[in-house]
């Protein structure tokens, strides 16, 4: 009799096999022109049941903006969270709009920016809000100093931009899980909420699917991944979907059930020099999980 694990391994192998031809020519100089055409987020079947599945551009932190755009197109995703590796925080409004336009012209919609470190420096925080505004995104994924929250609340009201506070697991002494974020923001403007990093949440001892349901009212962004070792450290434990310890199906079901409308961003930290093969495998695996639901 086929076990659950063998079925999972079979599905994983099939998805990996399907992904590899896409990944193998990721950054070739002579890429076929038809693969680089702008794509339409509404074209074709909805493989993600309404979820806005995209990529946290931190995944491509060691490659250029142009390569990042082409890679996201290759895996057929249409949303992005912009990290400052591809758009410096000290950029001008014109530069920010140009980068956002480059994504949009390629059929990729910026839904958020970050992760952004926010301190009590109000001028720097204001610049961060202007940065997000200039890209057209509506959410800032951030790691704030708790002492800055009253000031940040004023900026949230001024700019009408949501803050999605990112939890960073057991190493983070302030916000290891989204539940610590909840305690810090529950009396603040409801536009201040959570970016649940599912890997860090699990490593902090919480079920990511339960956290999504518990905190759905202020859930504005998700960093989606798998981890090989729940006791491992941060990015060293991140791995392709289906190879690790997280229950991908339960997390996906939770997002669909709560009607999550924010960015579900693949954050593939494992291979910064050549992230596309691992990302492609994860995208294929998630499609397989959803198709079997």
Coordinates of C-alpha atoms in Angstrom, one line a residue:
X1 CA 0.0 0.0 0.0
X2 CA 1.3 3.5 -0.9
X3 CA 1.9 5.6 2.2
X4 CA 1.1 9.3 2.6
X5 CA 4.9 10.0 2.4
X6 CA 5.4 8.0 -0.7
X7 CA 2.5 9.8 -2.3
X8 CA 3.9 13.1 -1.3
X9 CA 7.4 12.1 -2.6
X10 CA 5.8 11.0 -5.9
X11 CA 4.0 14.3 -6.2
X12 CA 7.1 16.2 -5.4
X13 CA 9.1 14.3 -8.0
X14 CA 6.5 15.0 -10.6
X15 CA 6.4 18.7 -9.8
X16 CA 10.2 18.9 -9.8
X17 CA 10.4 17.1 -13.2
X18 CA 7.9 19.6 -14.6
X19 CA 9.8 22.6 -13.2
X20 CA 13.3 21.7 -14.3
X21 CA 13.0 22.5 -18.0
X22 CA 11.8 26.0 -17.0
X23 CA 14.6 26.5 -14.5
X24 CA 17.5 25.1 -16.5
X25 CA 17.7 28.0 -18.9
X26 CA 17.0 30.7 -16.3
X27 CA 19.5 33.3 -17.3
X28 CA 20.6 32.3 -20.7
X29 CA 21.8 35.2 -22.9
X30 CA 19.8 34.0 -25.9
X31 CA 16.4 33.5 -24.3
X32 CA 13.5 33.1 -26.7
X33 CA 11.7 36.3 -27.2
X34 CA 8.2 34.7 -26.7
X35 CA 9.2 33.8 -23.1
X36 CA 9.8 37.4 -22.3
X37 CA 6.5 38.9 -23.4
X38 CA 4.4 40.7 -20.7
X39 CA 1.9 38.3 -19.2
X40 CA -1.7 39.0 -18.1
X41 CA -2.5 38.1 -14.4
X42 CA -6.1 37.3 -15.4
X43 CA -5.2 35.1 -18.4
X44 CA -5.6 31.3 -18.2
X45 CA -6.9 29.1 -15.4
X46 CA -6.6 30.2 -11.8
X47 CA -4.2 27.6 -10.4
X48 CA -4.2 29.1 -7.0
X49 CA -7.9 29.4 -6.2
X50 CA -7.9 33.1 -5.9
X51 CA -4.7 33.5 -3.9
X52 CA -2.3 36.2 -5.1
X53 CA 0.7 34.0 -5.2
X54 CA 3.9 35.8 -6.0
X55 CA 7.6 36.2 -5.0
X56 CA 9.3 38.2 -2.3
X57 CA 12.1 39.7 -4.4
X58 CA 14.6 38.9 -1.5
X59 CA 14.6 35.5 -3.2
X60 CA 16.6 37.1 -6.0
X61 CA 18.8 39.3 -3.8
X62 CA 22.0 38.3 -5.7
X63 CA 20.7 38.9 -9.2
X64 CA 19.7 41.9 -11.1
X65 CA 16.3 43.5 -11.4
X66 CA 16.1 42.4 -15.1
X67 CA 17.0 38.8 -14.2
X68 CA 14.5 38.9 -11.3
X69 CA 11.6 40.0 -13.6
X70 CA 12.5 37.4 -16.2
X71 CA 12.7 34.6 -13.6
X72 CA 9.3 35.5 -12.1
X73 CA 7.8 35.4 -15.6
X74 CA 9.4 32.0 -16.2
X75 CA 7.6 30.4 -13.2
X76 CA 4.3 32.0 -14.2
X77 CA 3.7 34.2 -11.2
X78 CA 2.2 37.7 -11.4
X79 CA 2.8 39.4 -8.0
X80 CA 5.9 40.7 -6.2
X81 CA 7.0 42.2 -2.9
X82 CA 9.9 44.5 -3.7
X83 CA 13.1 44.3 -1.6
X84 CA 15.6 47.1 -1.6
X85 CA 18.2 45.0 -3.4
X86 CA 16.2 45.8 -6.5
X87 CA 15.1 49.3 -5.5
X88 CA 17.3 51.2 -3.0
X89 CA 15.6 53.0 -0.2
X90 CA 17.5 56.2 -1.1
X91 CA 16.0 56.1 -4.6
X92 CA 14.0 59.0 -6.1
X93 CA 10.3 59.0 -6.7
X94 CA 11.0 58.7 -10.4
X95 CA 13.3 55.7 -9.9
X96 CA 10.7 54.0 -7.8
X97 CA 8.0 54.5 -10.3
X98 CA 10.3 53.3 -13.1
X99 CA 11.0 50.0 -11.2
X100 CA 7.4 49.5 -10.5
X101 CA 6.6 50.1 -14.1
X102 CA 9.2 47.5 -15.2
X103 CA 7.4 44.9 -13.1
X104 CA 3.9 46.0 -14.3
X105 CA 4.9 46.0 -17.9
X106 CA 6.1 42.4 -17.4
X107 CA 2.7 41.4 -16.0
X108 CA 3.9 41.4 -12.4
X109 CA 2.0 43.6 -9.9
X110 CA 3.9 45.0 -6.8
X111 CA 1.6 44.3 -3.8
X112 CA 4.1 45.1 -1.0
X113 CA 7.6 46.3 -0.3
X114 CA 10.0 45.0 2.3
X115 CA 11.2 43.8 4.7
X116 CA 12.0 47.3 5.9
X117 CA 13.6 48.1 9.3
X118 CA 11.9 51.0 11.0
X119 CA 13.4 52.9 13.9
X120 CA 12.3 56.0 15.9
X121 CA 13.9 58.1 13.2
X122 CA 10.8 59.8 11.8
X123 CA 12.5 61.2 8.7
X124 CA 13.7 57.7 7.7
X125 CA 10.3 56.2 8.4
X126 CA 8.6 58.9 6.3
X127 CA 11.0 58.0 3.5
X128 CA 10.0 54.4 3.8
X129 CA 6.3 55.3 3.5
X130 CA 7.0 57.5 0.5
X131 CA 9.0 54.6 -1.1
X132 CA 6.0 52.2 -0.8
X133 CA 3.6 54.9 -2.0
X134 CA 5.8 55.6 -5.1
X135 CA 5.8 52.0 -6.1
X136 CA 2.0 51.8 -6.0
X137 CA 2.0 49.1 -3.4
X138 CA -0.3 49.3 -0.4
X139 CA 1.6 47.3 2.2
X140 CA 5.0 47.7 3.9
X141 CA 6.4 44.5 5.3
X142 CA 8.5 45.7 8.2
X143 CA 10.5 45.1 11.3
X144 CA 9.8 48.1 13.6
X145 CA 11.3 49.2 16.9
X146 CA 8.4 48.8 19.3
X147 CA 9.2 52.3 20.6
X148 CA 8.5 53.7 17.1
X149 CA 4.9 52.3 16.9
X150 CA 3.1 55.5 18.0
X151 CA 4.9 57.5 15.4
X152 CA 4.4 54.8 12.8
X153 CA 0.6 54.8 13.5
X154 CA 0.5 58.5 12.6
X155 CA 2.2 57.8 9.3
X156 CA -0.1 54.9 8.6
X157 CA -3.0 57.3 9.0
X158 CA -1.4 59.9 6.8
X159 CA -0.3 57.7 3.9
X160 CA -3.1 55.0 4.2
X161 CA -0.5 52.3 3.8
X162 CA -0.7 49.1 5.8
X163 CA 2.2 47.8 8.0
X164 CA 2.7 44.1 8.0
X165 CA 5.1 43.3 10.8
X166 CA 7.3 40.4 10.0
X167 CA 8.1 37.8 12.7
X168 CA 11.6 36.3 12.6
X169 CA 11.4 33.2 14.8
X170 CA 13.2 32.2 18.0
X171 CA 16.2 34.4 17.3
X172 CA 14.0 37.5 17.3
X173 CA 13.6 38.5 20.9
X174 CA 10.9 41.1 20.1
X175 CA 8.6 39.4 17.5
X176 CA 9.4 35.7 17.3
X177 CA 5.9 34.8 16.2
X178 CA 2.9 36.8 15.0
X179 CA 1.3 36.5 18.4
X180 CA 3.9 38.8 19.9
X181 CA 3.1 41.2 17.1
X182 CA -0.6 40.9 18.1
X183 CA 0.1 42.0 21.6
X184 CA 2.0 45.0 20.4
X185 CA -0.5 46.3 17.9
X186 CA -4.0 45.3 19.1
X187 CA -4.8 48.8 20.4
X188 CA -3.3 50.6 17.3
X189 CA -4.9 51.5 14.0
X190 CA -6.2 48.2 12.3
X191 CA -4.0 48.9 9.3
X192 CA -1.0 47.8 11.5
X193 CA -0.9 44.0 11.3
X194 CA 1.1 41.0 10.3
X195 CA 3.3 39.5 7.7
X196 CA 3.3 35.8 8.8
X197 CA 6.5 34.1 7.9
X198 CA 5.3 30.5 8.0
X199 CA 8.8 29.1 8.6
X200 CA 9.7 31.4 11.4
X201 CA 6.3 30.9 13.0
X202 CA 6.7 27.1 13.0
X203 CA 10.2 27.4 14.4
X204 CA 8.8 29.6 17.2
X205 CA 6.5 26.7 18.1
X206 CA 3.2 27.8 16.5
X207 CA 1.1 26.2 13.8
X208 CA 1.2 28.7 10.9
X209 CA -2.3 27.6 9.6
X210 CA -3.8 28.3 13.1
X211 CA -2.0 31.7 13.2
X212 CA -3.5 32.6 9.9
X213 CA -7.0 31.9 11.1
X214 CA -6.5 33.5 14.5
X215 CA -5.0 36.7 13.1
X216 CA -6.9 36.9 9.8
X217 CA -8.4 40.4 10.5
X218 CA -5.0 42.0 10.3
X219 CA -3.1 39.6 8.1
X220 CA -1.7 41.6 5.2
X221 CA 1.2 39.6 3.8
X222 CA 2.6 36.0 4.0
X223 CA 6.1 34.7 3.4
X224 CA 5.6 31.2 2.1
X225 CA 8.2 28.4 2.4
X226 CA 9.1 25.1 3.9
X227 CA 11.8 24.3 6.5
X228 CA 13.9 21.2 6.8
X229 CA 14.4 21.5 10.6
X230 CA 12.1 23.2 13.0
X231 CA 15.0 23.6 15.4
X232 CA 17.3 24.9 12.7
X233 CA 18.3 28.5 12.3
X234 CA 16.6 30.9 10.0
X235 CA 17.5 30.7 6.3
X236 CA 19.7 27.7 6.8
X237 CA 16.6 25.6 7.4
X238 CA 14.5 27.0 4.5
X239 CA 13.9 24.4 1.7
X240 CA 11.7 23.8 -1.3
X241 CA 8.1 23.1 -0.7
X242 CA 7.3 19.5 0.1
X243 CA 10.9 18.6 1.2
X244 CA 10.5 19.9 4.7
X245 CA 8.4 19.7 7.9
X246 CA 5.6 22.2 7.2
X247 CA 2.1 21.1 6.3
X248 CA 1.7 22.9 3.0
X249 CA -1.8 21.7 2.4
X250 CA -3.1 23.0 5.8
X251 CA -1.5 26.4 5.4
X252 CA -2.9 26.7 1.8
X253 CA -6.4 25.6 3.0
X254 CA -6.3 28.2 5.8
X255 CA -5.5 31.0 3.4
X256 CA -8.2 30.0 1.0
X257 CA -10.8 29.6 3.8
X258 CA -10.1 33.0 5.3
X259 CA -10.4 34.6 1.8
X260 CA -6.9 36.1 2.1
X261 CA -6.5 38.9 -0.5
X262 CA -2.9 39.9 0.3
X263 CA 0.4 38.7 -1.1
X264 CA 1.4 35.1 -0.7
X265 CA 5.1 35.5 -1.5
X266 CA 7.5 32.6 -2.0
X267 CA 10.6 33.5 -0.1
X268 CA 13.2 31.0 -1.3
X269 CA 16.3 31.8 0.8
X270 CA 18.3 28.7 0.1
X271 CA 20.1 29.5 -3.2
X272 CA 20.7 33.2 -3.6
X273 CA 23.1 32.8 -6.6
X274 CA 20.7 30.5 -8.5
X275 CA 17.3 30.6 -6.9
X276 CA 15.1 29.8 -9.9
X277 CA 15.3 26.0 -9.8
X278 CA 14.2 25.8 -6.2
X279 CA 11.5 28.4 -6.7
X280 CA 10.2 26.6 -9.8
X281 CA 10.0 23.4 -7.8
X282 CA 8.1 25.1 -5.0
X283 CA 5.6 26.7 -7.4
X284 CA 5.0 23.4 -9.1
X285 CA 4.5 21.6 -5.8
X286 CA 2.0 24.2 -4.6
X287 CA 0.0 23.9 -7.8
X288 CA -0.1 20.1 -7.3
X289 CA -1.3 20.5 -3.7
X290 CA -4.0 22.9 -4.7
X291 CA -5.1 20.7 -7.7
X292 CA -5.5 17.7 -5.3
X293 CA -7.5 19.6 -2.7

